[in-house]
CSV table of C-alpha atoms in Angstrom, one decimal:
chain,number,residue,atom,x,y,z
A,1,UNK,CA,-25.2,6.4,47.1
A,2,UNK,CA,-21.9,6.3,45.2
A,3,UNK,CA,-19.4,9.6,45.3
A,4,UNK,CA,-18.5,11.3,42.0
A,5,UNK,CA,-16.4,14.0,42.7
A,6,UNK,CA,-15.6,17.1,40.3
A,7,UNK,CA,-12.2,19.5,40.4
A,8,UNK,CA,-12.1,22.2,39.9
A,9,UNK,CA,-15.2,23.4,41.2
A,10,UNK,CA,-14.6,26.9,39.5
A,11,UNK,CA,-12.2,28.0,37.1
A,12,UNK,CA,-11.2,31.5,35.7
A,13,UNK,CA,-8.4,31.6,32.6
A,14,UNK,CA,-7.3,33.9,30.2
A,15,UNK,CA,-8.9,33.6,26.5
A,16,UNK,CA,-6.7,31.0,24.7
A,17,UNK,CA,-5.5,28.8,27.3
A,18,UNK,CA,-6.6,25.3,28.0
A,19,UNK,CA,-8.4,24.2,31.2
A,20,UNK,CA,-8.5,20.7,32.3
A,21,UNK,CA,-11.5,19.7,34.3
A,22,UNK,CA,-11.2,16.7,36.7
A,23,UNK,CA,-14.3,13.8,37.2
A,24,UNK,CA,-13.3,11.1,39.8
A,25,UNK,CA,-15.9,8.1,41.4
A,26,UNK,CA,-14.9,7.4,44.5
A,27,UNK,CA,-16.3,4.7,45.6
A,28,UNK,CA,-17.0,2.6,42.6
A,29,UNK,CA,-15.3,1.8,39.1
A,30,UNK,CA,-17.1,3.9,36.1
A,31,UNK,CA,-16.8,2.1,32.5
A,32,UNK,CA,-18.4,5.4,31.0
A,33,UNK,CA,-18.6,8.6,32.5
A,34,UNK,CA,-20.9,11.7,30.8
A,35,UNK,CA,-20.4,15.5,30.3
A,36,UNK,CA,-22.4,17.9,30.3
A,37,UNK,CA,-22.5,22.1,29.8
A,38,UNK,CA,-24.9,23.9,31.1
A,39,UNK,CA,-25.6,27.5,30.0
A,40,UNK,CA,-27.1,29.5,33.2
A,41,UNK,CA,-30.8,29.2,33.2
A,42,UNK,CA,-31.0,26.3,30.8
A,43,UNK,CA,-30.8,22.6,30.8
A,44,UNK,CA,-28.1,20.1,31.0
A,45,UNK,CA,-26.6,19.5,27.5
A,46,UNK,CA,-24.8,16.2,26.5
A,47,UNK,CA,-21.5,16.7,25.5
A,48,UNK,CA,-19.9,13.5,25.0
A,49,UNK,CA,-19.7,9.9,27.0
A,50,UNK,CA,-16.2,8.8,27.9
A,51,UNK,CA,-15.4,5.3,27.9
A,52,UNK,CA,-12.4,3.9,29.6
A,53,UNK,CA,-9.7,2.6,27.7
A,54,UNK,CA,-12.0,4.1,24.2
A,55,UNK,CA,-12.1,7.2,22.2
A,56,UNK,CA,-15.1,9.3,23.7
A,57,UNK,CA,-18.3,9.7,21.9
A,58,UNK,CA,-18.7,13.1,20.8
A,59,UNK,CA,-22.9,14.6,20.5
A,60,UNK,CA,-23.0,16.7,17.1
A,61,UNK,CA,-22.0,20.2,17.3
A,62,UNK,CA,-19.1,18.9,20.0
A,63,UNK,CA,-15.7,20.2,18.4
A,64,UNK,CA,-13.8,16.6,20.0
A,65,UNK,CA,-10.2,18.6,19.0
A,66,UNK,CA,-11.4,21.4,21.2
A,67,UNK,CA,-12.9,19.3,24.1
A,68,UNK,CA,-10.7,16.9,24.6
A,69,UNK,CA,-11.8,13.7,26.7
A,70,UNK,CA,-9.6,11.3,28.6
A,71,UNK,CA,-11.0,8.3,30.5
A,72,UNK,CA,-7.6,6.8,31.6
A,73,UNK,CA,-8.7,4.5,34.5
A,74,UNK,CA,-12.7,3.2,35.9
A,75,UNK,CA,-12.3,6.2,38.1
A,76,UNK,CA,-10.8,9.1,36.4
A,77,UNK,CA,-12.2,10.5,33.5
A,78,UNK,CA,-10.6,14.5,32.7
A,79,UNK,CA,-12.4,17.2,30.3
A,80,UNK,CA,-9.8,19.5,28.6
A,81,UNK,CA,-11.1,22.5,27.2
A,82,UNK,CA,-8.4,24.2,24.4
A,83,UNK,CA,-7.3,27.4,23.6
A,84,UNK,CA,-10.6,28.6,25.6
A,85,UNK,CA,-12.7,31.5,24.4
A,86,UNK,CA,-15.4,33.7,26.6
A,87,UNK,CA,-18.4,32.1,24.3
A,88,UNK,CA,-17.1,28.7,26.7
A,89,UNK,CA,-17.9,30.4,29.7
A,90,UNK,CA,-20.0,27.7,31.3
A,91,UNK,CA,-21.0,25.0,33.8
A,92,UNK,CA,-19.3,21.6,33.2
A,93,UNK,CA,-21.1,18.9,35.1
A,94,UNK,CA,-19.7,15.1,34.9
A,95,UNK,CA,-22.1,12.0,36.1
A,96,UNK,CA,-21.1,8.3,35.9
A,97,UNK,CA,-23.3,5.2,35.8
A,98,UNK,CA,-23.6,3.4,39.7
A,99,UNK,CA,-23.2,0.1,37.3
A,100,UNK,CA,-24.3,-1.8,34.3
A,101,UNK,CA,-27.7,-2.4,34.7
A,102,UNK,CA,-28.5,-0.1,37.5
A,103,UNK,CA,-30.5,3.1,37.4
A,104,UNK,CA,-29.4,6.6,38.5
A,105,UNK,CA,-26.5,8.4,37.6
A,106,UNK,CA,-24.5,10.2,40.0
A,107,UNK,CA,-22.9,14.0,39.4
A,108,UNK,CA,-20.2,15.5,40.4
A,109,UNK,CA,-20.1,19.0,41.7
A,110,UNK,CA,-19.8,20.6,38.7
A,111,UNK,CA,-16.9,22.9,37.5
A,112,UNK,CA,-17.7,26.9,36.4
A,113,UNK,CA,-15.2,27.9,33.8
A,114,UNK,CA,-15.1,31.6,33.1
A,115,UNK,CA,-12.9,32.9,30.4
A,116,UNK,CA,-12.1,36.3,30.0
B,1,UNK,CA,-32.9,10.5,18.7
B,2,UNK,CA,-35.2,11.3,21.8
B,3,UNK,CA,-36.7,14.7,22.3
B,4,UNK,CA,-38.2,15.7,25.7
B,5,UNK,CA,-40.3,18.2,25.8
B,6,UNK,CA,-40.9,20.0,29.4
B,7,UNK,CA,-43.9,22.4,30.5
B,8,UNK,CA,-44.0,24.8,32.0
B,9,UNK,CA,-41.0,26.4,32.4
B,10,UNK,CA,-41.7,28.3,35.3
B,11,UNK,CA,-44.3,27.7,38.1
B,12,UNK,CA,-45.9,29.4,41.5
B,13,UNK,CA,-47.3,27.8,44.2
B,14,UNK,CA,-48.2,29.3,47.4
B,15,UNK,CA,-46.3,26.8,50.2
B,16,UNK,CA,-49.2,23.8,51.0
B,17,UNK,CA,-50.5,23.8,47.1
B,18,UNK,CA,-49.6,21.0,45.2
B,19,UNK,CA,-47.6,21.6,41.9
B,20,UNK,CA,-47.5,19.4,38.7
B,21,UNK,CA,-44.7,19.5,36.3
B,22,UNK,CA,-45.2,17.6,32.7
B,23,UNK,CA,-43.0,15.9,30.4
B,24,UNK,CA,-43.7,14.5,26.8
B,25,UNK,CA,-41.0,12.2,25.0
B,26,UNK,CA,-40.7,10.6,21.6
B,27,UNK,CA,-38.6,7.8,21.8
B,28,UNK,CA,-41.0,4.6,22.4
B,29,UNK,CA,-38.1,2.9,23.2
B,30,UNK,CA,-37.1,4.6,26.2
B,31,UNK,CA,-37.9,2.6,29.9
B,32,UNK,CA,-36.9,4.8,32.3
B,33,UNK,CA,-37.6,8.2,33.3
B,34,UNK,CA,-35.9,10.0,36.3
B,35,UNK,CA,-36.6,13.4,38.0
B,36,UNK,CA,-33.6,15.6,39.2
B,37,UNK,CA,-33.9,18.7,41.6
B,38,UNK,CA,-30.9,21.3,40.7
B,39,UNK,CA,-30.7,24.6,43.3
B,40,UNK,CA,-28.6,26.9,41.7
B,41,UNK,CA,-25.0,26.6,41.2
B,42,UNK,CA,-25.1,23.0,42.6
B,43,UNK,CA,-24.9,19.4,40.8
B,44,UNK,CA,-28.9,17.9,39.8
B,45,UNK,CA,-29.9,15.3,42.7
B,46,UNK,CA,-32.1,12.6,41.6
B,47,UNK,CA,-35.1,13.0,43.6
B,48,UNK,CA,-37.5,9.7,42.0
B,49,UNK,CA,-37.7,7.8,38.9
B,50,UNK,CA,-39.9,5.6,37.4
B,51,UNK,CA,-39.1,3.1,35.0
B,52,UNK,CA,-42.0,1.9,32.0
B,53,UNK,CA,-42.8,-1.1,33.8
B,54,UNK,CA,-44.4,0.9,36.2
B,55,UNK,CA,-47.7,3.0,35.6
B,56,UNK,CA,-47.0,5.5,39.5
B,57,UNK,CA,-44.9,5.5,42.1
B,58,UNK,CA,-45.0,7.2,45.1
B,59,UNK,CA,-41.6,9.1,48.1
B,60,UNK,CA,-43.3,11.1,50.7
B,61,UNK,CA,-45.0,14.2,49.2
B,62,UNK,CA,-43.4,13.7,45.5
B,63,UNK,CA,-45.1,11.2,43.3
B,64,UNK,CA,-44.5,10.4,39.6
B,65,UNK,CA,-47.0,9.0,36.6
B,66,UNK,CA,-46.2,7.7,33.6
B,67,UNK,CA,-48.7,7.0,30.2
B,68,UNK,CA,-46.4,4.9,28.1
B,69,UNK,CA,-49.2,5.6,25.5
B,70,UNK,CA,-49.3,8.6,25.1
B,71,UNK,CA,-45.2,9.1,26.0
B,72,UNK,CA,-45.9,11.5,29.1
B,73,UNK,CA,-45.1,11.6,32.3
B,74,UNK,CA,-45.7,14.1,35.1
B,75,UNK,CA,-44.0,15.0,38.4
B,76,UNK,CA,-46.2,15.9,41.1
B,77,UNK,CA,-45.6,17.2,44.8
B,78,UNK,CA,-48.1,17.9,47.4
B,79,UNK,CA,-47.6,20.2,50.3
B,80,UNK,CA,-45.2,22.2,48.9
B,81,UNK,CA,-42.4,24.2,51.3
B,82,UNK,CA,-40.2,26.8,50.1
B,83,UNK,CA,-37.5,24.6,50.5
B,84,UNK,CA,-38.7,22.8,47.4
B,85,UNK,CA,-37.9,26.1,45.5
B,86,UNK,CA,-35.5,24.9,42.7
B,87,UNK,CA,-35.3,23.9,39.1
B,88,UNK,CA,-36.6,20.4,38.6
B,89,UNK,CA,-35.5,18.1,34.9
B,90,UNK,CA,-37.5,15.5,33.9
B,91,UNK,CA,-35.0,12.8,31.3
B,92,UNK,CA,-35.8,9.9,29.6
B,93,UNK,CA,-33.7,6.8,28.6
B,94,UNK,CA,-32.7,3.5,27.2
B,95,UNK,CA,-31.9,1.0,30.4
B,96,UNK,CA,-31.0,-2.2,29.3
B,97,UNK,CA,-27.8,-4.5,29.7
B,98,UNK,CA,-25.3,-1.3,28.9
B,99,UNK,CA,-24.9,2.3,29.8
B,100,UNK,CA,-27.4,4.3,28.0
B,101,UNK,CA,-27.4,8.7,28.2
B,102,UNK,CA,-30.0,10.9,29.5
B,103,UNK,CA,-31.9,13.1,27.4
B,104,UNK,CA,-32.9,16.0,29.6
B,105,UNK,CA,-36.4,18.4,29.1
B,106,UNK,CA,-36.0,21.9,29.2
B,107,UNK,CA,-36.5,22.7,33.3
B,108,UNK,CA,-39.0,23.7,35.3
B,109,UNK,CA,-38.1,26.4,37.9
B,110,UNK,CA,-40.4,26.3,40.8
B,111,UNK,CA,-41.1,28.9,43.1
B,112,UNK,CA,-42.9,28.2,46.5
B,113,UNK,CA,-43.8,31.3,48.4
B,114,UNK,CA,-44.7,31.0,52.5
């Protein structure tokens, strides 16, 4: 199956710095790419879908100026988190779409951000 | 939008028994329904989906059903092995000629004891 690949898999950063959080498909081009949070022992929440070349699409409750979402190229999308507080202390999992049309979605690794 | 609702949230088996995980959405609109497998700390896998077309389908010991009815659809695996200890999603979405997102249920952490 097709390669999405996450970086950095873990992150720890002081309480009002930014943290950029990389998404990459390898081995395919990726019009929209998804990102989730996920609190630990809870489900995979929807964040916002990226589209490349587009302003992201935020879910309600998403602060867009404090998640900031870049989808520069088909096989880069980035996840910036700003002027990061401990309550963002989370899992950050990308996934991108194999193709129009087709059925699963692929994730990435995943990227744990801990702010202290 | 679409609501998934996931049950239960935690489940038992000894290692051989069969376990059954449920899921209930509201969206008629939604065609396709996929099952991820997350162990912890590591990215969901998809591990079989069905799309609404399709009333069961069948991989080895993991089988899923879907009642477009009533909106449900259940996970089931037989001859469980404590390798299949994880938490398992259920999602539902909209396929058609673009991207569409996942709506996830809650997860189901299974635990299969030799």
């Amino acid at each position: 199956g097709a390669v999405v690949s996450q970086h950095p898999s873990w992150v720890i950063c002081k309480s009002g710095t930014s943290v950029k959080i990389e998404c990459r498909s390898l081995d395919f081009q990726a019009t929209t790419m998804f990102w989730y949070r996920q609190f630990p022992k809870q489900s995979l929440m929807l964040m916002a879908t990226s589209n490349e070349g587009s302003k992201a699409t935020y879910e309600q409750g998403v602060e867009k100026d404090k998640f900031l979402i870049n989808h520069a190229s088909l096989t880069l999308s980035t996840l910036t988190v700003t002027s990061a507080h401990p309550e963002d202390s989370s899992f950050y999992i990308c996934s991108a779409s194999g193709g129009v049309g087709t059925g699963e979605l692929f994730f990435g690794e995943g990227s744990r951000l801990t702010v202290l | 939008g679409e609501n998934v609702e996931q049950h239960p949230s935690t489940l038992s088996v000894q290692e051989g028994d069969s376990a059954v995980i449920k899921c209930t959405y509201s969206d008629s609109a939604s065609n396709y329904f996929p099952w991820y497998k997350q162990e912890l700390g590591k990215r969901p896998q998809l591990i079989i989906d069905i799309r609404s077309n399709v009333g069961e389908k069948k991989d080895q010991r993991i089988a899923v059903t879907l009642n477009k009815t009533a909106k449900h659809f259940s996970l089931h695996i037989t001859e469980t092995q404590p390798e299949d200890s994880a938490v398992y999603f259920c999602a539902a979405s909209i396929r058609g000629s673009g991207y569409s997102t996942l709506t996830f249920g809650k997860g189901t952490m299974l635990l299969v004891s030799p």
